[in-house]
Amino acid sequence: MIVAGAGSGKTRVITYRVAHLIRQGVDPFNILVLTFTNKAAKEMRERIMKVVGQEAKNIWMGTFHSVFARILRVEAELIGYPKNFTIYDTDDSKSLLRAIIKEMNLDDKLYNVNHVYGRISSAKNNLISPQEYNKNEAIMAEDIANGRGQIGQLYMTYAQRCYRAGAMDFDDLLFKTNVLLNKHPDVLHKYQHQFKYLMVDEYQDTNFSQYLIVKRLAAVSENICVVGDDAQSIYAFRGANIQNILNFQKDYPDVKVFKLEQNYRSTKMIVNAANSVIEKNKNQLEKNVFSDNEEGEKIKVARAFSDNEEGKIVAEAIAQEKSLKGLQYKDFAILYRTNAQSRAMEEALRKIGIPYKLYGGTSFYQRKEIKDLIAYFRLTFNPNDEEALKRVINYPRRGIGDTTIEKIMVTADQRQFRLWDVVVNAQMFLDGRSATAVGNFGLMIQSFQALAKTGSAFDVAMHIAQHCGILKDLYEDKSVEGLSRYENIQELLNGIKEFSEREDIAEKGLDIFMQDIALLTNDDNDKDPNADTVSLMTIHSSKGLEYPVVFIVGLEENLFPSQLALNSRSELEEERRLFYVAVTRAEKKLHLSYATSRYRWGTLNNCEPSRFLDELDPSCLALDFQPRSPMTSMDGGFQGERMAWKQKDQDTFTKPKPKVMKTTSILPKAHVPTEGFSPSDTTGLQVGMEVEHERFGFGKVVNLEGNKQDIKATIFFKELGQKQLLLKFAKLRIV
């Protein structure tokens, strides 16, 4: 077991251990490396190839889901699935569940699809089958107590429908692998002797299902190496069990434990601050993370009146640090506990023209037009895929209305047929135009199937895109949105073309491409991934990333730590690990901030500083404001600040706010504009001119660049130093 502290070179250790095994004569086909992201697997494989060459291609390396999907493709028929089974993503699964909830006449508000999906997912990750779920009195009693006594039946029906459609969802890839290994000892024996060397990355993030598969595969050789950091276990909400890494020594009593305790990423100040927080957790593996890097600056703590002012403070600090320290925008990251917090940050950045990239938005493969075309691809290879069929049977419109679709579904259900059986025999079950339209749709899909047997991935994909009608439909939509969707389809086809021309893979069929994209865990297909932008993301999304300058915002009680995580010590400790992950993303400088008031459901609420601020070593902090109470100091922590807010008259939060209020900006004292300040027409602005900015004060233009619409002015302000502003937004007065 390698206990790898934050920034200690975990990926490098795995890379060189695998390379060492190959150099020692181990057959790469006998090595299994399991990761949690495709990005991590790709990065490791590339690094290993640099050390040992082309042999690295033969390693079984990938995410849990991709590796076990590969095994299931070979063995699926043993558990009653076709080898070309469809993989349902989360949207497919929820769509099917919505249909079943509607069919069962259940209240879709009570049986919220996200709740039902989460309940089923949790059951699968704990290896509870539909039959076991419905027999478990404690589980059923919990559902009944919550007014959702039909979840067991929903789970049963959902599983039956997936099976009938020859489909597995993401959780099934692990659940069915466990079923396969449990029911077929010969298959287990085969893979136990194939995978003589197992390595698991981020072991602290494994759930019960993953843990059991790994333990079974390693049972013969016990040649297993896990790498992880219990202090970075932050995924309990999706089933990760920190006990897997904490109990590893109990599972393997003769284990050798190595600790990577030197942090190569961050300054001593940041590492010491992170240690001072995480040491408050009781349930952890002992280690002493240290850094030999420079001492570094103290951690800035800023207080804002509201979330909007917090955004303004952060945006201005980024502008100032970029200007004074010669940094790029991509050197900055803003991290928050919930996605909703991005609004204030985005608005503040936009106001002063700072470009940013929001992580966690709609990814390329989740866009509607992409999912529509991929549904046609899926249907081509697996016509029993009911979710794909329902998605595109009348898109683009071909005269198959809801009534006809319902009739197909009812007929299939009554006769215990699959939907596809009714489609290809439409003349037997439908009348008139409906029969013709549905029959023509079936013939079209059959023609795609015939081409798919011989054509290349790109040729098949292009043929389907052209003949299913999607390309024509989007091309005829001349709106900005229609053009964008058309370009997205083009980009997908470009990607397939690129895939079909790759030399490092043997199988290049469209079905293999679809498997790859179905398993992508964190895909981000921006046209320019290297654009110079500030990164905005939740702390969960930031895991594994690092930035020279990091801002952690919203450090308030009931926000971070979350109000939902204050019911038990284990939940609070997970929130503390999340804060530890956030702090250790920073390389050179860290900013923390909180707001003293924040709107929730239209009401302005009083906010207390987060307890995590109290837990930081005070010697690592630098306050950017005057404490509200003499009890607040670097020695006394934030208790006084908290007490001051508790004692504050609640009327403060309902009275109208004065027009001029004290700013808590990190920047120097705010400029008071000249009386009668009015922005000038800046079309004739020239280098050397004196200008006034409402907030930044007086300055001199030192450079102008860009085209007429987007001219950037570099201005040296007396109080702030050099700043770069877009003239169309800057509102400057020429002096």
PDB file of N, CA and C in Angstrom, residues 10 100 181-182 265 280 316 331 339 376 389 392 396 445 453 460 463 465 471 500 543 593 641 732-733:
ATOM      1  N   LYS A  10       2.100  10.779  -7.084  1.00  0.00           N
ATOM      2  CA  LYS A  10       1.427   9.473  -7.122  1.00  0.00           C
ATOM      3  C   LYS A  10       1.446   8.838  -8.512  1.00  0.00           C
ATOM      4  N   ILE A 100     -41.248   4.263 -16.777  1.00  0.00           N
ATOM      5  CA  ILE A 100     -41.815   3.234 -15.891  1.00  0.00           C
ATOM      6  C   ILE A 100     -42.660   3.887 -14.793  1.00  0.00           C
ATOM      7  N   LEU A 181     -18.309 -13.235 -11.950  1.00  0.00           N
ATOM      8  CA  LEU A 181     -17.206 -13.866 -11.208  1.00  0.00           C
ATOM      9  C   LEU A 181     -17.722 -14.785 -10.103  1.00  0.00           C
ATOM     10  N   ASN A 182     -18.905 -14.475  -9.582  1.00  0.00           N
ATOM     11  CA  ASN A 182     -19.474 -15.270  -8.498  1.00  0.00           C
ATOM     12  C   ASN A 182     -20.111 -16.560  -9.016  1.00  0.00           C
ATOM     13  N   ARG A 265       4.374  20.071  -4.762  1.00  0.00           N
ATOM     14  CA  ARG A 265       3.506  21.023  -5.449  1.00  0.00           C
ATOM     15  C   ARG A 265       3.464  22.394  -4.774  1.00  0.00           C
ATOM     16  N   LYS A 280      -7.376  17.363  12.370  1.00  0.00           N
ATOM     17  CA  LYS A 280      -8.568  17.340  13.235  1.00  0.00           C
ATOM     18  C   LYS A 280      -9.415  16.093  12.982  1.00  0.00           C
ATOM     19  N   GLU A 316     -11.242  41.302  -8.757  1.00  0.00           N
ATOM     20  CA  GLU A 316     -10.255  42.381  -8.679  1.00  0.00           C
ATOM     21  C   GLU A 316      -8.891  41.850  -8.238  1.00  0.00           C
ATOM     22  N   ASP A 331      -3.482  30.559 -14.820  1.00  0.00           N
ATOM     23  CA  ASP A 331      -2.793  30.264 -13.560  1.00  0.00           C
ATOM     24  C   ASP A 331      -3.734  30.368 -12.363  1.00  0.00           C
ATOM     25  N   ASN A 339     -22.360  24.197  -7.294  1.00  0.00           N
ATOM     26  CA  ASN A 339     -22.408  24.840  -8.614  1.00  0.00           C
ATOM     27  C   ASN A 339     -23.121  26.185  -8.600  1.00  0.00           C
ATOM     28  N   TYR A 376     -28.966   6.839 -33.054  1.00  0.00           N
ATOM     29  CA  TYR A 376     -29.046   6.113 -34.334  1.00  0.00           C
ATOM     30  C   TYR A 376     -27.915   5.081 -34.438  1.00  0.00           C
ATOM     31  N   LEU A 389     -34.393   3.752 -29.533  1.00  0.00           N
ATOM     32  CA  LEU A 389     -35.484   3.690 -30.500  1.00  0.00           C
ATOM     33  C   LEU A 389     -36.522   4.776 -30.217  1.00  0.00           C
ATOM     34  N   VAL A 392     -35.407   8.431 -31.255  1.00  0.00           N
ATOM     35  CA  VAL A 392     -35.252   8.895 -32.646  1.00  0.00           C
ATOM     36  C   VAL A 392     -36.297   8.372 -33.623  1.00  0.00           C
ATOM     37  N   PRO A 396     -35.518  13.126 -37.054  1.00  0.00           N
ATOM     38  CA  PRO A 396     -36.438  14.205 -37.432  1.00  0.00           C
ATOM     39  C   PRO A 396     -37.850  13.664 -37.715  1.00  0.00           C
ATOM     40  N   ILE A 445     -33.178   1.561 -40.661  1.00  0.00           N
ATOM     41  CA  ILE A 445     -32.234   1.051 -39.653  1.00  0.00           C
ATOM     42  C   ILE A 445     -31.584  -0.240 -40.153  1.00  0.00           C
ATOM     43  N   LYS A 453     -21.704  -3.710 -41.300  1.00  0.00           N
ATOM     44  CA  LYS A 453     -20.944  -4.967 -41.294  1.00  0.00           C
ATOM     45  C   LYS A 453     -19.647  -4.861 -42.085  1.00  0.00           C
ATOM     46  N   VAL A 460     -19.668   4.671 -42.123  1.00  0.00           N
ATOM     47  CA  VAL A 460     -20.968   4.272 -41.572  1.00  0.00           C
ATOM     48  C   VAL A 460     -21.619   5.464 -40.879  1.00  0.00           C
ATOM     49  N   HIS A 463     -22.810   8.082 -43.385  1.00  0.00           N
ATOM     50  CA  HIS A 463     -23.997   7.581 -44.094  1.00  0.00           C
ATOM     51  C   HIS A 463     -25.238   7.719 -43.216  1.00  0.00           C
ATOM     52  N   ALA A 465     -25.691   9.762 -40.615  1.00  0.00           N
ATOM     53  CA  ALA A 465     -25.995  11.180 -40.394  1.00  0.00           C
ATOM     54  C   ALA A 465     -26.723  11.783 -41.587  1.00  0.00           C
ATOM     55  N   LEU A 471     -28.691  15.685 -40.379  1.00  0.00           N
ATOM     56  CA  LEU A 471     -27.860  16.712 -41.016  1.00  0.00           C
ATOM     57  C   LEU A 471     -28.728  17.711 -41.772  1.00  0.00           C
ATOM     58  N   SER A 500     -10.974   6.599 -36.589  1.00  0.00           N
ATOM     59  CA  SER A 500     -10.830   5.529 -37.579  1.00  0.00           C
ATOM     60  C   SER A 500      -9.445   5.513 -38.223  1.00  0.00           C
ATOM     61  N   LYS A 543     -10.362  17.776  -8.094  1.00  0.00           N
ATOM     62  CA  LYS A 543      -9.510  16.681  -7.621  1.00  0.00           C
ATOM     63  C   LYS A 543      -8.490  16.304  -8.701  1.00  0.00           C
ATOM     64  N   SER A 593     -12.195  33.159   1.181  1.00  0.00           N
ATOM     65  CA  SER A 593     -13.148  34.251   1.383  1.00  0.00           C
ATOM     66  C   SER A 593     -14.485  33.715   1.849  1.00  0.00           C
ATOM     67  N   GLU A 641     -15.542  36.779  15.552  1.00  0.00           N
ATOM     68  CA  GLU A 641     -16.269  37.178  14.343  1.00  0.00           C
ATOM     69  C   GLU A 641     -17.634  36.504  14.329  1.00  0.00           C
ATOM     70  N   LEU A 732     -14.410  54.727 -19.237  1.00  0.00           N
ATOM     71  CA  LEU A 732     -13.328  55.652 -18.852  1.00  0.00           C
ATOM     72  C   LEU A 732     -13.730  57.094 -19.152  1.00  0.00           C
ATOM     73  N   ARG A 733     -13.270  58.002 -18.292  1.00  0.00           N
ATOM     74  CA  ARG A 733     -13.411  59.446 -18.559  1.00  0.00           C
ATOM     75  C   ARG A 733     -12.050  59.980 -18.965  1.00  0.00           C
TER      76      ARG A 733
END
